[in-house]
Coordinates of C-alpha atoms in Angstrom, one line a residue:
Chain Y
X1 CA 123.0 18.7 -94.3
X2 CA 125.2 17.9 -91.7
X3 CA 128.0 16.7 -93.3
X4 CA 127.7 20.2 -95.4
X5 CA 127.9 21.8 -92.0
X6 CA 131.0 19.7 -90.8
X7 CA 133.0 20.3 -94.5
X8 CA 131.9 24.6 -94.6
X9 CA 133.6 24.7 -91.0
X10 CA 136.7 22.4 -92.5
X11 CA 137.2 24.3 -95.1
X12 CA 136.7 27.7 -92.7
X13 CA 139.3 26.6 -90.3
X14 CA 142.1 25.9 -92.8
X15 CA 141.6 29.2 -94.5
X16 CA 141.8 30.9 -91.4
X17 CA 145.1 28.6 -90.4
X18 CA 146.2 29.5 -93.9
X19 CA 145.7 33.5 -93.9
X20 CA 147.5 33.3 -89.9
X21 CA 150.5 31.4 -91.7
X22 CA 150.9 34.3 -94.6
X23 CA 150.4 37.2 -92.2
X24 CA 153.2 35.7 -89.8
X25 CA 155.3 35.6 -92.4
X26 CA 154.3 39.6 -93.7
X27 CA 155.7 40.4 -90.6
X28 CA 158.9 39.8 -92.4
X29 CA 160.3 39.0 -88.8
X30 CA 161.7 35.3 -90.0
X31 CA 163.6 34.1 -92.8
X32 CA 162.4 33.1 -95.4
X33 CA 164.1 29.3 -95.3
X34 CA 162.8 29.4 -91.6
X35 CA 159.2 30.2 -92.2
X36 CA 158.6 29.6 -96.3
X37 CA 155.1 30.9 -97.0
X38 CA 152.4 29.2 -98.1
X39 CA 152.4 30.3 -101.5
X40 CA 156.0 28.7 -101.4
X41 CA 155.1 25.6 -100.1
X42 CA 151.9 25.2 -102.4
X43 CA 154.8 25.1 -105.2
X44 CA 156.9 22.9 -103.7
X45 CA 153.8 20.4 -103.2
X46 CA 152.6 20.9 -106.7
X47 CA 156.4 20.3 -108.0
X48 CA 156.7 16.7 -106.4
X49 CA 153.6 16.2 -107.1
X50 CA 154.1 16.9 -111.6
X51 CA 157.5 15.5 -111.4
X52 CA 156.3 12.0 -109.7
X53 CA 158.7 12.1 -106.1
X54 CA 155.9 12.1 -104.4
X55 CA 153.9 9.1 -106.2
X56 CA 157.0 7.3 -105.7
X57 CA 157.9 7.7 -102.2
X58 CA 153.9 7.5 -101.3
X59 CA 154.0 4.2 -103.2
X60 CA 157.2 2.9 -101.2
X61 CA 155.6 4.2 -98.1
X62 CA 152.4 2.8 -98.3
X63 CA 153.6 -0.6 -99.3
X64 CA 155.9 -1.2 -95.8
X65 CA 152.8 0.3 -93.9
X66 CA 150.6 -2.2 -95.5
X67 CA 153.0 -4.9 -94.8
X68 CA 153.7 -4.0 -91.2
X69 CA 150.3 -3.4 -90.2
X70 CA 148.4 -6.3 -91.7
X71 CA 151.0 -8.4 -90.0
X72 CA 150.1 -6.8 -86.8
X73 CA 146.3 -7.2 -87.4
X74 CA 146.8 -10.9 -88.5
X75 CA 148.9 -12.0 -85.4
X76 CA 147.4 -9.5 -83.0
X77 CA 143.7 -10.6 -83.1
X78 CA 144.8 -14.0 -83.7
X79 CA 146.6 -14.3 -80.5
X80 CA 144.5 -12.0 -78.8
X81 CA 141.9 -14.3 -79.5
X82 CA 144.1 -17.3 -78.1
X83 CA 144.8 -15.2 -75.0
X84 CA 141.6 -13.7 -74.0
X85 CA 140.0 -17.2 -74.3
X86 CA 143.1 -18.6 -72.1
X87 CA 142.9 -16.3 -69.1
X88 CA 145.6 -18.3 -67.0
X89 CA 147.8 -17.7 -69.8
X90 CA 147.0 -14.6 -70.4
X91 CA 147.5 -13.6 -66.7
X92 CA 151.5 -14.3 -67.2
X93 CA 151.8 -12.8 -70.7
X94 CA 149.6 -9.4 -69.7
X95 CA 152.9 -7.9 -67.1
X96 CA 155.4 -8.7 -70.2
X97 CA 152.8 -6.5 -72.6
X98 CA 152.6 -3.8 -69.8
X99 CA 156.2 -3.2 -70.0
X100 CA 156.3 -3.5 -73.9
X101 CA 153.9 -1.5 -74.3
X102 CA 154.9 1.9 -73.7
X103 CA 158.3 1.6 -75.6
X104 CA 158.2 3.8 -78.4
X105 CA 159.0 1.4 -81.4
X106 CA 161.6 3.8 -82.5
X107 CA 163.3 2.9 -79.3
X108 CA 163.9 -0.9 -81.0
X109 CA 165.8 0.9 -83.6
X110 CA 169.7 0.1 -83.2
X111 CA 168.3 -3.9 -82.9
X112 CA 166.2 -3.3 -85.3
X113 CA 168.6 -2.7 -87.6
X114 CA 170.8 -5.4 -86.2
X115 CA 168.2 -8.0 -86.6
X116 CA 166.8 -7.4 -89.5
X117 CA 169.0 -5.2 -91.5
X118 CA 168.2 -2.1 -93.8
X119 CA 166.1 -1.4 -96.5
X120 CA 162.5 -2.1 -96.2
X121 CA 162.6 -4.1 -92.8
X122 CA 163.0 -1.5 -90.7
X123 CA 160.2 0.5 -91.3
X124 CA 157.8 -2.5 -91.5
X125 CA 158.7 -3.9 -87.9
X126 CA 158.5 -0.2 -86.4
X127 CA 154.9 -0.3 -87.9
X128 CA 153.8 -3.8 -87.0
X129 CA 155.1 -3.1 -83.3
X130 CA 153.6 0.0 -83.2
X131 CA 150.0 -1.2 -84.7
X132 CA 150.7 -5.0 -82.4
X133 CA 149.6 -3.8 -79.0
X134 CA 146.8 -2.3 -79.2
X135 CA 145.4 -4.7 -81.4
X136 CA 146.2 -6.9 -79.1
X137 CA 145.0 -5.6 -76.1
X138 CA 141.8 -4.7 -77.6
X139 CA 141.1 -7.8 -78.9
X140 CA 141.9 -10.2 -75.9
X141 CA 139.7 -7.3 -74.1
X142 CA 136.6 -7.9 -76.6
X143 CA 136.7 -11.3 -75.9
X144 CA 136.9 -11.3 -72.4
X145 CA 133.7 -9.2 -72.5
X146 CA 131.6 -11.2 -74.9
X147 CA 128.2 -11.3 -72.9
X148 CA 128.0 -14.3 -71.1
X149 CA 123.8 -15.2 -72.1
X150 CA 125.8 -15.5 -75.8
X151 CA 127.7 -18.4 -74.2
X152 CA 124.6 -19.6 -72.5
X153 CA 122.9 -19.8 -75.7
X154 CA 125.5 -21.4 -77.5
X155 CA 126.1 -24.5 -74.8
X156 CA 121.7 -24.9 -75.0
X157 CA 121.9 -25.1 -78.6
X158 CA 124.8 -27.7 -78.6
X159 CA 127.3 -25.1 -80.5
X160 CA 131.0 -26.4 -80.4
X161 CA 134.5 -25.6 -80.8
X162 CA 135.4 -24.2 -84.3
X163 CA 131.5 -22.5 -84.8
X164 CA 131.6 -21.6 -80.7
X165 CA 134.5 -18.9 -82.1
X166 CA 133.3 -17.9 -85.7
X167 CA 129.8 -17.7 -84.7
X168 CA 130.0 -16.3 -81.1
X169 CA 132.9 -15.4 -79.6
X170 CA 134.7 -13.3 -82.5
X171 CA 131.3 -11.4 -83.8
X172 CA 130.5 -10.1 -80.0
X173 CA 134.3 -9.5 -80.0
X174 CA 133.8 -7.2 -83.5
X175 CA 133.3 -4.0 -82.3
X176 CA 136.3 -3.7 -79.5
X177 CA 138.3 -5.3 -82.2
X178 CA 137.4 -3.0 -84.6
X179 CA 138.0 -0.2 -82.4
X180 CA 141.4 -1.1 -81.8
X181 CA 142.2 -2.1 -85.6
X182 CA 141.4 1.8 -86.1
X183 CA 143.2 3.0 -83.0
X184 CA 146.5 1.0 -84.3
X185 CA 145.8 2.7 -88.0
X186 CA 146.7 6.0 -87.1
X187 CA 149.5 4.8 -84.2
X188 CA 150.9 2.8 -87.1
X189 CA 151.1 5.7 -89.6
X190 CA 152.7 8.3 -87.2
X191 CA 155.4 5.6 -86.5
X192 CA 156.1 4.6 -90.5
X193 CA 157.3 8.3 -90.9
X194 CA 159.5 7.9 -88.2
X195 CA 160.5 4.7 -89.1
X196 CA 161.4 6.1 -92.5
X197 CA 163.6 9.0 -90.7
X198 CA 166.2 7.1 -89.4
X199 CA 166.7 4.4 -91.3
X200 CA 165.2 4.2 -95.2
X201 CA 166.6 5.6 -98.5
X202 CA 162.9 6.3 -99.8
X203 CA 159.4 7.0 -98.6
X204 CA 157.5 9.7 -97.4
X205 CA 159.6 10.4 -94.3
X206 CA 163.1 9.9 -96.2
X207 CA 161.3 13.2 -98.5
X208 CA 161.7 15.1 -95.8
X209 CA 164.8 13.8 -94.2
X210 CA 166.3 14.4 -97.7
X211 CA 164.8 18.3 -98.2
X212 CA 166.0 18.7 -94.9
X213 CA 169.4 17.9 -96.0
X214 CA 169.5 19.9 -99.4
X215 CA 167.8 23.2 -97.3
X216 CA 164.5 23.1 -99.0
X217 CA 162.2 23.9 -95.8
X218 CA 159.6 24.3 -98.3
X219 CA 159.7 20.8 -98.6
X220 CA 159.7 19.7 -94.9
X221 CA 156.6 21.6 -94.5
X222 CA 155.1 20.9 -97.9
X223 CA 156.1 16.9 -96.9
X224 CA 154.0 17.7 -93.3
X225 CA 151.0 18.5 -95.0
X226 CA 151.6 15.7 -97.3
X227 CA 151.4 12.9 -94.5
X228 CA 148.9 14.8 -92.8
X229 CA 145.7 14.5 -95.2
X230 CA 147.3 11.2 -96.2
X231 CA 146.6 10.2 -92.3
X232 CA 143.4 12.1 -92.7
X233 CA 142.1 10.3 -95.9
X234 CA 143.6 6.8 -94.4
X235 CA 141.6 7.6 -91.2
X236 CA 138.1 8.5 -92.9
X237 CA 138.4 5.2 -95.5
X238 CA 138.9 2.9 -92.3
X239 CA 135.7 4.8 -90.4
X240 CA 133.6 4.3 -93.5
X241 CA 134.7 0.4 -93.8
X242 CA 134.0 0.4 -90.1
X243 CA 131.0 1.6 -89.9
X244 CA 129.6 -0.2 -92.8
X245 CA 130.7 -3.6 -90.8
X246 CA 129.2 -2.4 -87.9
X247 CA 125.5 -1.9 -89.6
X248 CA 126.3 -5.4 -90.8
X249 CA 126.7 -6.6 -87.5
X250 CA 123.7 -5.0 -86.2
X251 CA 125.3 -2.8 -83.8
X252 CA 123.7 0.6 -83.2
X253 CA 126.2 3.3 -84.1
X254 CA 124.7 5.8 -82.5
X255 CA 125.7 4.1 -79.1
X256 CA 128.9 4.4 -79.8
X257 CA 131.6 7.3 -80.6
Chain H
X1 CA 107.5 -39.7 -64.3
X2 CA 108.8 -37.2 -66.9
X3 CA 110.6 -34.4 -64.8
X4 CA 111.6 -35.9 -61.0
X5 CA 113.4 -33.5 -58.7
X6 CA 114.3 -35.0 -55.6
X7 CA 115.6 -33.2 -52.3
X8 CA 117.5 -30.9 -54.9
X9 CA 119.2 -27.9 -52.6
X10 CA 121.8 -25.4 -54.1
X11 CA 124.1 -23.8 -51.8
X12 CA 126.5 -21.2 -53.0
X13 CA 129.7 -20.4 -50.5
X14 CA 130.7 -16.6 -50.5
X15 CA 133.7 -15.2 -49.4
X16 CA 132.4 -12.5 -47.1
X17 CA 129.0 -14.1 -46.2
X18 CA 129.8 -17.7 -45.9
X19 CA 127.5 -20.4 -47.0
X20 CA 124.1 -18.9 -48.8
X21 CA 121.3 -21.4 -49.5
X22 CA 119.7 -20.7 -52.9
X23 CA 117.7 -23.6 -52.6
X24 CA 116.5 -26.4 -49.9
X25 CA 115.6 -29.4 -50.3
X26 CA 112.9 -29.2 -53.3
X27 CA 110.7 -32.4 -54.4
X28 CA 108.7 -31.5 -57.5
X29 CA 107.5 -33.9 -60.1
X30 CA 106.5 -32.9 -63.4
X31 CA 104.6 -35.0 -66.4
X32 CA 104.9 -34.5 -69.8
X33 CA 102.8 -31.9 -71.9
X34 CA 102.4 -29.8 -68.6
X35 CA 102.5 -26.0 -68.4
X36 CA 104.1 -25.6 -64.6
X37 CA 104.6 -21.7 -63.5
X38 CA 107.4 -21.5 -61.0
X39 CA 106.1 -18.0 -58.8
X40 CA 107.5 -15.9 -56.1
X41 CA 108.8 -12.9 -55.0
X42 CA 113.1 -12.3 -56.1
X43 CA 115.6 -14.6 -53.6
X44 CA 113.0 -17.7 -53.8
X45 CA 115.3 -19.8 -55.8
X46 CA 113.1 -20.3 -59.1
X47 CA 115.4 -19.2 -61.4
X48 CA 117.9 -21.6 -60.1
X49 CA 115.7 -23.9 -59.8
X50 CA 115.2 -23.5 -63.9
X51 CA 119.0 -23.8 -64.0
X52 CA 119.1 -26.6 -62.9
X53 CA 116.6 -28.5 -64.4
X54 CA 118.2 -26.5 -67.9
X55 CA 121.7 -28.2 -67.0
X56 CA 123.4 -24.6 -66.0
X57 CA 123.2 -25.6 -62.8
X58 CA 123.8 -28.3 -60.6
X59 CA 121.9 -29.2 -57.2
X60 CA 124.9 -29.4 -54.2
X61 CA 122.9 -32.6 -53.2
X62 CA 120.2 -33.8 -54.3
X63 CA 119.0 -34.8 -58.1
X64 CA 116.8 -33.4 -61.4
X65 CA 116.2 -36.5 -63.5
X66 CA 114.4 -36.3 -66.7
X67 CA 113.4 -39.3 -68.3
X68 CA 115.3 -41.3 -65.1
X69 CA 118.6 -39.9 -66.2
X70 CA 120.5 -37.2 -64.2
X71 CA 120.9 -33.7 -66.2
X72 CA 124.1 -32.5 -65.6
X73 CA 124.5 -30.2 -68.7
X74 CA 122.7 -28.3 -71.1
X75 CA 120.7 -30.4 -73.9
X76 CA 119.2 -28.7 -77.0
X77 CA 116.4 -30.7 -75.9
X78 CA 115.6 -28.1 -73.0
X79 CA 115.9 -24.3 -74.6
X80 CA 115.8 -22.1 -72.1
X81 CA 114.1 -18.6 -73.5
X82 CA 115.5 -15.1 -71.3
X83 CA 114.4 -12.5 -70.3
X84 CA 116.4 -9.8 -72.3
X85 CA 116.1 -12.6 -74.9
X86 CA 119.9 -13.3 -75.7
X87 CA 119.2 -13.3 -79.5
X88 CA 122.4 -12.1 -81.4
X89 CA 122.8 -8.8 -82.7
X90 CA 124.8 -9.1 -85.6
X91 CA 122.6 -11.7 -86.8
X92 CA 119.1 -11.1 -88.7
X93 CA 115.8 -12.6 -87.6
X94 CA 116.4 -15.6 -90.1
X95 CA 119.7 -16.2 -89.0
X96 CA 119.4 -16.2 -85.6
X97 CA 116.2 -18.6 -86.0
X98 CA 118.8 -20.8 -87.7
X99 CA 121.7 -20.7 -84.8
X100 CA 120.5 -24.1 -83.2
X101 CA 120.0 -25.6 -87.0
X102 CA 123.8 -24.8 -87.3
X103 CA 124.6 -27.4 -85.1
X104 CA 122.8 -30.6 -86.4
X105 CA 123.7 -31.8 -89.5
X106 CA 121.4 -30.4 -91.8
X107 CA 121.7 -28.7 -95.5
X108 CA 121.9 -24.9 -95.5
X109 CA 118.8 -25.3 -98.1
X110 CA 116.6 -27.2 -95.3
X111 CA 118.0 -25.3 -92.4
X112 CA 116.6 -21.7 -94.0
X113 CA 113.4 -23.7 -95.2
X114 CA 112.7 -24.8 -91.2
X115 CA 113.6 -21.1 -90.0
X116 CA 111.1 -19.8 -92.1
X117 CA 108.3 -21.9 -90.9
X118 CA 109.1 -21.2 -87.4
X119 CA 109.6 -17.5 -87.9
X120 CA 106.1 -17.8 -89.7
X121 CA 104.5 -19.2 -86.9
X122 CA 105.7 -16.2 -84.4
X123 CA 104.1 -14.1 -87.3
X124 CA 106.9 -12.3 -88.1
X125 CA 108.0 -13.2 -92.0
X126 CA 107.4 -9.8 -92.5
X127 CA 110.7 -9.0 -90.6
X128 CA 112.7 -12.0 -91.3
X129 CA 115.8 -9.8 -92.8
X130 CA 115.5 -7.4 -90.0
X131 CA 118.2 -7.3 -87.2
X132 CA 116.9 -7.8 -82.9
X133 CA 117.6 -4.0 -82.6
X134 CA 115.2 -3.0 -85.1
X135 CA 112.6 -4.9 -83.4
X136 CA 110.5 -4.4 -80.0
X137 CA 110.9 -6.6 -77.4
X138 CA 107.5 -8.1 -77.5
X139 CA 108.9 -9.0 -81.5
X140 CA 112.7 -10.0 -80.2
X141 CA 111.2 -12.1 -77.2
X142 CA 108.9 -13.9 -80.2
X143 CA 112.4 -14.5 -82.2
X144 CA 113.9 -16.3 -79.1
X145 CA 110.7 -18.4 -79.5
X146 CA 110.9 -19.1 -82.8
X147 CA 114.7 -19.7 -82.6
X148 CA 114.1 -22.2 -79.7
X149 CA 111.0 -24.2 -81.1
X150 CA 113.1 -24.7 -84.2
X151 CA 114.8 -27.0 -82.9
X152 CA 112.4 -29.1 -81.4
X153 CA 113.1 -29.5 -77.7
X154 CA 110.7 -31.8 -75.6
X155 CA 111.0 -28.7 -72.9
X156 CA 110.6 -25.3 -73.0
X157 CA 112.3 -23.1 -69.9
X158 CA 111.3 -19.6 -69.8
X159 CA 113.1 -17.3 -67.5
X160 CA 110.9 -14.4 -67.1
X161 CA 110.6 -14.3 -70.5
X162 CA 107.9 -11.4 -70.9
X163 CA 109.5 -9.6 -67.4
X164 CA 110.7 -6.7 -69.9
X165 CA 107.9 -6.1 -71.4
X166 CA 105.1 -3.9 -71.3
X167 CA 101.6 -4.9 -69.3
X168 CA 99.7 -4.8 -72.6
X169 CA 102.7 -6.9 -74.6
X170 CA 102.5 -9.1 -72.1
X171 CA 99.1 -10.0 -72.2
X172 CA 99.1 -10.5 -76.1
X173 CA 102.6 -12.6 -75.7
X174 CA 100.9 -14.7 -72.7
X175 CA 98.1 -15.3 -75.4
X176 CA 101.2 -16.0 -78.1
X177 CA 102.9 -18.8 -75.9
X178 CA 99.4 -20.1 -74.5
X179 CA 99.0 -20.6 -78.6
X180 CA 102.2 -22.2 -79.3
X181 CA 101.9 -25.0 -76.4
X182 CA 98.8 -26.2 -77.1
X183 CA 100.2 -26.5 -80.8
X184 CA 103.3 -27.9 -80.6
X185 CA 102.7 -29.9 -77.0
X186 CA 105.8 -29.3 -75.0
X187 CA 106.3 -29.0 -71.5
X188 CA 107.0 -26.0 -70.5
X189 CA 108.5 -25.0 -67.3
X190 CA 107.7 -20.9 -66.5
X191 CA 109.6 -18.6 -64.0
X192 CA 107.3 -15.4 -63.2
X193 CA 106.6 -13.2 -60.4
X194 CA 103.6 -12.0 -62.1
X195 CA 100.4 -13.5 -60.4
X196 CA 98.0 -13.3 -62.9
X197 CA 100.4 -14.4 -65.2
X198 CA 100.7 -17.6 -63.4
X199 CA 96.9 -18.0 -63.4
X200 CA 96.3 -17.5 -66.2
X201 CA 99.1 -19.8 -68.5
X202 CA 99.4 -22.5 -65.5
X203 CA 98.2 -25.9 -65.2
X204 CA 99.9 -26.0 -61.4
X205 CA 101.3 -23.2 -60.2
X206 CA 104.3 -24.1 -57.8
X207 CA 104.7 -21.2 -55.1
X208 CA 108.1 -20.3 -53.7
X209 CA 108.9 -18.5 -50.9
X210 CA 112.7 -17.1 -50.0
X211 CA 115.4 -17.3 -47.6
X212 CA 115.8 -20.2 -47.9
X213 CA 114.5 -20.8 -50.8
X214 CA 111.8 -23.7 -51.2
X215 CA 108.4 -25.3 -52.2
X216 CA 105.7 -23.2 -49.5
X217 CA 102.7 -25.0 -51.8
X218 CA 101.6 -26.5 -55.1
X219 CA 98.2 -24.8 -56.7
X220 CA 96.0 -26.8 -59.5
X221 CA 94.2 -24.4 -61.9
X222 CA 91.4 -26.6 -63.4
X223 CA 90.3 -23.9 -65.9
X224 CA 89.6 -24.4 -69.3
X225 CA 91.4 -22.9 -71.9
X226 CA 91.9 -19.8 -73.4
X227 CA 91.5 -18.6 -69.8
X228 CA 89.2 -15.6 -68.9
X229 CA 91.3 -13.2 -66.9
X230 CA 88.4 -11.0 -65.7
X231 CA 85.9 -14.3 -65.1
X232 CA 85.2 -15.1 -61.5
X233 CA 86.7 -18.8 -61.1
X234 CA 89.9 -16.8 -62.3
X235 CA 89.4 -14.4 -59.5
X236 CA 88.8 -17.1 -57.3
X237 CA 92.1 -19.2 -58.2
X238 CA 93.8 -15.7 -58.0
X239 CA 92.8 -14.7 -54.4
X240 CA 93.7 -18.0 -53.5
X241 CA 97.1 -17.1 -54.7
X242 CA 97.2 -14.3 -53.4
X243 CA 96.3 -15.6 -49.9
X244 CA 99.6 -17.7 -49.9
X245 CA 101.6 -15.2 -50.4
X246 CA 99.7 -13.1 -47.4
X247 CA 98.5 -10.4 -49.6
X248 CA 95.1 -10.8 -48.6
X249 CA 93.1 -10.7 -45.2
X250 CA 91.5 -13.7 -44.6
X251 CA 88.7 -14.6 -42.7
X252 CA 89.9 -16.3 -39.8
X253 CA 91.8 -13.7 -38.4
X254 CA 94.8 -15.6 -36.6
X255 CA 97.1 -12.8 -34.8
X256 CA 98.7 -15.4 -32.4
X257 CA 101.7 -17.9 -33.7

């Protein structure tokens, strides 16, 4: 019933977004290659779509973003587990990731390219940077706020280093870390678009880099919407993954979101 | 004798109070098989005392022996049961049971076989595959019992153990543990501040009294068991109780010092 409720309103507020978008452009007061109308774009979409562009740059896309981000899940939880264990440590690293940290990834770019060259890398370092840090952070924060009566419990029951971590200390760390995995999911795909716009020859944000340069603004926009319920869909399998985790791990969802 | 504490203080040093004492100079000697009840009001030092005859703690001067060695850390031959239970929440009933099984060196096959008996006799197979948060505390406080006496310790230490609980929970859990000593024979060291409580599960009651904290007096409650709590030699042992802790008028009256 109420996920019925939630999709009749979805459905509601894109019409209404949709009927806005073709009476602006009844107005006739912009051009058409400034403001194509949605009849136009729906085309467009469709076109790519039949013809297999899109298939192929989604494909190309999707492959760096997988790439980049599971490389940033891998080394982010891994040495955020390292860290938030070590807090001596991680009091001299933690000043370094403060000033990392709010540095677009696109600013890496021109060394970027320097370092690793073109094609593929590009993209896949500006997504693992951009998914890194808040993995990171979220993960050496989950661990430094596992419950201390879970350590207690493990010392009286004789539990030692490897099981201390598998057992205790990642499990009560799950649900930060998982919140930050999810967090860096959406970071990660709003940077492989850009990632794709200055310095790749295919994927989703060349297709609009490339309509951009043969005047299709159909395109642009009809490549928008594209990566938009892309990011949507992406988003909504990770929250159903998550959530069935969480119910795994016992923990109440209603407590949280 | 089994448990010997000897002058054991515990002083803690604050920055902005200076030097606090938990704990001064407590003798206590404890023999095997005995249920003791460590009562009095918050600030009276029983809980560290429990510390530090669980290993968490260490006396500043002074000793705890057990068996005529020093404890200086935990043993999975004292469990120590809390109260808000510290039972895992991403684990189910059986698999928390198994947590302290994890650590010996015993086959998965014989591990789940022991669980079972032990979550049998808490009576609750019926909710072996259920996770703590599904449960009631009276249930989750009776998993933290079952999870404990798996593993066989010669000592049971119970922090409060039923302090979360309801007054008729209570009741039916002192009944439960009451049950489980006189089955299993442990010793059982029990912090309250629950007077009938202590009357009632106690075979000494050792009354504390804060600031500092220490040993005011040692009460022997020759009842039989199971224990009447509306009988009149309980009501007698109670008021007595109650008269050390100056709840009650006595008949001298004494208004000079």
């Amino acid at each position: 019933m109420n996920t019925l409720k939630k999709s009749i309103k979805a459905v509601v507020s894109i019409f209404a977004l949709i009927v806005i978008w073709q009476l602006v452009v009844l107005t006739g007061r912009f051009e058409e290659s400034l403001l194509p109308s949605p009849a136009v774009v729906f085309t467009g979409i469709w076109d790519i779509v039949k013809d297999g562009t899109l298939l192929n740059h989604y494909r190309v896309s999707f492959a760096r973003f997988l790439t980049g981000y599971v490389l940033a899940a891998l080394t982010g939880v891994i040495l955020g587990l390292l860290l938030g264990w070590n807090k001596s440590v991680w009091s001299f690293i933690d000043p370094v990731i403060q000033i990392l940290r709010p540095v677009s990834p696109i600013a890496w770019f021109p060394f970027i390219v320097l370092w690793f060259g073109i094609g593929d890398a590009p993209a896949v370092v500006i997504i693992f940077i951009a998914a890194f840090f808040p993995i990171l952070l979220s993960t050496v924060s989950g661990v430094g706020n596992v419950d201390a009566i879970y350590m207690k419990v493990a010392d009286n029951f004789g539990l030692k280093q490897p099981a201390l971590l598998f057992k205790i200390i990642l499990p009560a760390a799950f649900p930060l870390i998982a919140n930050g995995l999810h967090l860096a999911l959406g970071t990660a795909w709003v940077f492989l678009v850009a990632g794709e716009m200055v310095g790749a020859q295919s994927g989703l944000g060349f297709m609009i880099i490339d309509a951009r340069n043969s005047l299709r603004s159909d395109l642009v926009l009809a490549g928008i919407i594209i990566i938009g319920v892309l990011g949507l869909i992406l988003d909504r399998l990770v929250r159903l993954l998550e959530n069935r985790i969480k119910r795994q791990w016992g923990v109440s969802l209603e407590e949280r979101n | 004798m089994y448990i010997t504490i000897s002058d054991a203080s515990r002083e803690y040093y604050l920055k902005d109070k200076g030097k606090m004492t938990a704990l001064h100079k407590v003798n206590l000697e404890i023999e095997e098989g005995e249920f003791i009840c460590l009562l009095g009001p918050s600030g009276c030092g029983k809980s560290t005392l429990l510390n530090m005859i669980a290993g968490f703690d260490r006396p500043t001067s002074g000793s705890v022996k057990i068996h005529g060695e020093v404890v200086t850390k935990p043993s999975e031959n004292r469990i120590t049961i809390f109260q808000n239970y510290g039972l895992l929440p991403w684990r189910n009933v059986l698999r928390n049971v198994e947590l302290g099984l994890e650590a010996k060196n015993i086959s998965k096959k014989e591990r789940r076989q022991i669980a079972e008996e032990y979550i049998e006799l808490v009576g609750l197979s019926a909710y072996k595959h259920h996770h703590p948060a599904q449960l009631s505390g009276g249930m989750q406080q009776r998993v933290a019992l079952a999870r404990a006496l798996a593993v066989d310790p010669e000592i049971l230490l119970m922090d409060e153990p039923f302090g979360a609980l309801d007054a008729m929970t209570r009741m039916s859990m002192q009944d439960e543990i009451e049950r489980l000593w006189q089955e299993k024979k442990k010793t059982i060291i029990f912090v309250t501040h629950d007077i009938e409580e202590a009357v009632f599960l106690a075979d000494r009651i050792v009354i504390m009294t804060p600031s500092p904290g220490r040993i005011k007096s040692i009460i022997k409650v020759p009842l039989a068991r199971k224990r009447d709590r509306t009988g009149n030699d309980f009501i007698k042992i109670r008021d007595r109780v109650f008269e050390e802790f100056g709840f009650k008028d006595t008949a001298e009256v004494d208004f000079f010092i």
